[in-house]
């Protein structure tokens, strides 16, 4: 099955490391990376194959538009096609996780550093 | 006096048998249903007054008894008779003392030599009636007035129409710094800080103030020295000098509020610290750990570095656990959980 794996994080190093580890875990061969929420939104609106489901690894703390802001936009604009979101955060604050319950598209919360084991679990559950 | 069905019980304390017989005879001529008890000395009188039959309508007391001095007798008897009037029987020689004893609570005195049915009748009736009035008004009034004036909590009474102070207790004078005379020329509004006047005016137009409400209100008041205090106020409508007025009790909670504010500020700092640890400090650490993980996974590390890298990773783990502990500890501070 074709699907898009998208990583959004304002830190280039993290984008690099996460795409590597996603590849290694066998989740996707060519994950797409965006260093801002706006760029990710632009991609979602203009991607050619909207029937392909999206698995989004989304960082919470980003400047300008944070992860929650991006989720709100997706929510408002009636995302075309299927999207599942894994919130990725360096925060260990429980309040973030409680807030996550409000968004049905969130399938998981993972703390940085992202581990291969965690990704393999995700793969078994959702792909 | 109206003749009624009541039986009057009278205690006669008299050591002289001739005198006591004469008094009893006079009493019998009164138009009363009577129950007379007699005591020959103070000790007998004490026993009777401590027994079940201690309630008398009036006590006729001879001042010269064998077992006690006149001074002590008056004091002791006043203690023992509870609310019953005492009429002192005296000889011409002791009139001065008898007059003085009236100030101690004796109702009346009768001179034995001049005793007639008419004087005895008048004295008994007047004493009983006076005592009744005294207890129904004066005593109740002083008791309640004491409760008000001696209360350690600031209390005042104000007119519902004009908001003028009608009475204030000692605690108010101490707390607010105005004298009683000043208070009685002021309205309640004047102990409010000017910034709160709109709030006051709002209350004036509300019907709530005419209701009996024990509901607590939290207000600000201003003392004479301009200091503003936080008060918890409770009020109720009472009758004061035959008009409906409002009785207010104000508890100064300025200090408590200050404590709470300090604690709230401290909690906020603690939460900020927790937030910093959770979001800011942990971010570079997570990145470091990702990098190490990646380097280890790559399998391209010289073996001597691999060992060091392991230690590096363990240190990161340690630091991570410390941050998690700090965040967990500060998570227990949650003011939102406190419900009013």
mmCIF file with all atom_site columns, C-alpha atoms in Angstrom, chain A residues 11 13-14 16-18 20-21 24 61 89-96 111-116, chain B residues 275 277-279 282-287 289-291 293-294 297-298 313 320 323-324 327 331 337:
data_model
loop_
_atom_site.group_PDB
_atom_site.id
_atom_site.type_symbol
_atom_site.label_atom_id
_atom_site.label_alt_id
_atom_site.label_comp_id
_atom_site.label_asym_id
_atom_site.label_entity_id
_atom_site.label_seq_id
_atom_site.pdbx_PDB_ins_code
_atom_site.Cartn_x
_atom_site.Cartn_y
_atom_site.Cartn_z
_atom_site.occupancy
_atom_site.B_iso_or_equiv
_atom_site.pdbx_formal_charge
_atom_site.auth_seq_id
_atom_site.auth_comp_id
_atom_site.auth_asym_id
_atom_site.auth_atom_id
_atom_site.pdbx_PDB_model_num
ATOM 1  C CA . UNK A 1 11  ? 15.044 21.261 13.892 1.00 0.00 ? 11  UNK A CA 1
ATOM 2  C CA . UNK A 1 13  ? 19.044 17.619 12.699 1.00 0.00 ? 13  UNK A CA 1
ATOM 3  C CA . UNK A 1 14  ? 15.942 16.000 14.142 1.00 0.00 ? 14  UNK A CA 1
ATOM 4  C CA . UNK A 1 16  ? 17.463 14.082 9.390  1.00 0.00 ? 16  UNK A CA 1
ATOM 5  C CA . UNK A 1 17  ? 17.705 11.660 12.331 1.00 0.00 ? 17  UNK A CA 1
ATOM 6  C CA . UNK A 1 18  ? 13.998 10.868 12.336 1.00 0.00 ? 18  UNK A CA 1
ATOM 7  C CA . UNK A 1 20  ? 16.816 7.883  8.976  1.00 0.00 ? 20  UNK A CA 1
ATOM 8  C CA . UNK A 1 21  ? 15.297 5.966  11.848 1.00 0.00 ? 21  UNK A CA 1
ATOM 9  C CA . UNK A 1 24  ? 15.616 1.827  9.297  1.00 0.00 ? 24  UNK A CA 1
ATOM 10 C CA . UNK A 1 61  ? 6.979  22.983 19.974 1.00 0.00 ? 61  UNK A CA 1
ATOM 11 C CA . UNK A 1 89  ? 7.661  15.896 21.575 1.00 0.00 ? 89  UNK A CA 1
ATOM 12 C CA . UNK A 1 90  ? 10.646 16.426 23.785 1.00 0.00 ? 90  UNK A CA 1
ATOM 13 C CA . UNK A 1 91  ? 8.206  17.472 26.523 1.00 0.00 ? 91  UNK A CA 1
ATOM 14 C CA . UNK A 1 92  ? 7.367  15.116 29.339 1.00 0.00 ? 92  UNK A CA 1
ATOM 15 C CA . UNK A 1 93  ? 4.516  17.362 30.427 1.00 0.00 ? 93  UNK A CA 1
ATOM 16 C CA . UNK A 1 94  ? 1.345  15.414 31.011 1.00 0.00 ? 94  UNK A CA 1
ATOM 17 C CA . UNK A 1 95  ? -0.826 18.397 30.050 1.00 0.00 ? 95  UNK A CA 1
ATOM 18 C CA . UNK A 1 96  ? 0.230  17.947 26.411 1.00 0.00 ? 96  UNK A CA 1
ATOM 19 C CA . UNK A 1 111 ? 8.696  11.286 23.392 1.00 0.00 ? 111 UNK A CA 1
ATOM 20 C CA . UNK A 1 112 ? 12.011 12.172 21.825 1.00 0.00 ? 112 UNK A CA 1
ATOM 21 C CA . UNK A 1 113 ? 14.390 10.479 21.345 1.00 0.00 ? 113 UNK A CA 1
ATOM 22 C CA . UNK A 1 114 ? 12.455 8.384  18.871 1.00 0.00 ? 114 UNK A CA 1
ATOM 23 C CA . UNK A 1 115 ? 13.505 4.731  19.115 1.00 0.00 ? 115 UNK A CA 1
ATOM 24 C CA . UNK A 1 116 ? 13.449 2.043  16.486 1.00 0.00 ? 116 UNK A CA 1
ATOM 25 C CA . UNK B 2 275 ? 7.610  23.886 32.174 1.00 0.00 ? 275 UNK B CA 1
ATOM 26 C CA . UNK B 2 277 ? 12.515 21.613 32.338 1.00 0.00 ? 277 UNK B CA 1
ATOM 27 C CA . UNK B 2 278 ? 9.905  19.753 30.443 1.00 0.00 ? 278 UNK B CA 1
ATOM 28 C CA . UNK B 2 279 ? 9.982  21.806 27.257 1.00 0.00 ? 279 UNK B CA 1
ATOM 29 C CA . UNK B 2 282 ? 14.739 18.409 27.641 1.00 0.00 ? 282 UNK B CA 1
ATOM 30 C CA . UNK B 2 283 ? 14.715 19.391 23.964 1.00 0.00 ? 283 UNK B CA 1
ATOM 31 C CA . UNK B 2 284 ? 18.516 19.588 23.434 1.00 0.00 ? 284 UNK B CA 1
ATOM 32 C CA . UNK B 2 285 ? 18.945 16.505 25.579 1.00 0.00 ? 285 UNK B CA 1
ATOM 33 C CA . UNK B 2 286 ? 16.494 14.546 23.434 1.00 0.00 ? 286 UNK B CA 1
ATOM 34 C CA . UNK B 2 287 ? 18.369 15.702 20.374 1.00 0.00 ? 287 UNK B CA 1
ATOM 35 C CA . UNK B 2 289 ? 20.274 11.205 22.628 1.00 0.00 ? 289 UNK B CA 1
ATOM 36 C CA . UNK B 2 290 ? 18.887 10.862 19.105 1.00 0.00 ? 290 UNK B CA 1
ATOM 37 C CA . UNK B 2 291 ? 22.292 11.639 17.667 1.00 0.00 ? 291 UNK B CA 1
ATOM 38 C CA . UNK B 2 293 ? 21.512 6.510  19.026 1.00 0.00 ? 293 UNK B CA 1
ATOM 39 C CA . UNK B 2 294 ? 22.006 7.171  15.359 1.00 0.00 ? 294 UNK B CA 1
ATOM 40 C CA . UNK B 2 297 ? 23.163 2.246  15.003 1.00 0.00 ? 297 UNK B CA 1
ATOM 41 C CA . UNK B 2 298 ? 25.332 3.268  12.085 1.00 0.00 ? 298 UNK B CA 1
ATOM 42 C CA . UNK B 2 313 ? 24.182 7.663  26.285 1.00 0.00 ? 313 UNK B CA 1
ATOM 43 C CA . UNK B 2 320 ? 16.579 12.517 31.450 1.00 0.00 ? 320 UNK B CA 1
ATOM 44 C CA . UNK B 2 323 ? 14.288 16.045 34.499 1.00 0.00 ? 323 UNK B CA 1
ATOM 45 C CA . UNK B 2 324 ? 11.339 13.670 34.616 1.00 0.00 ? 324 UNK B CA 1
ATOM 46 C CA . UNK B 2 327 ? 8.504  17.615 36.248 1.00 0.00 ? 327 UNK B CA 1
ATOM 47 C CA . UNK B 2 331 ? 2.930  18.372 38.478 1.00 0.00 ? 331 UNK B CA 1
ATOM 48 C CA . UNK B 2 337 ? -7.887 21.383 41.300 1.00 0.00 ? 337 UNK B CA 1
#
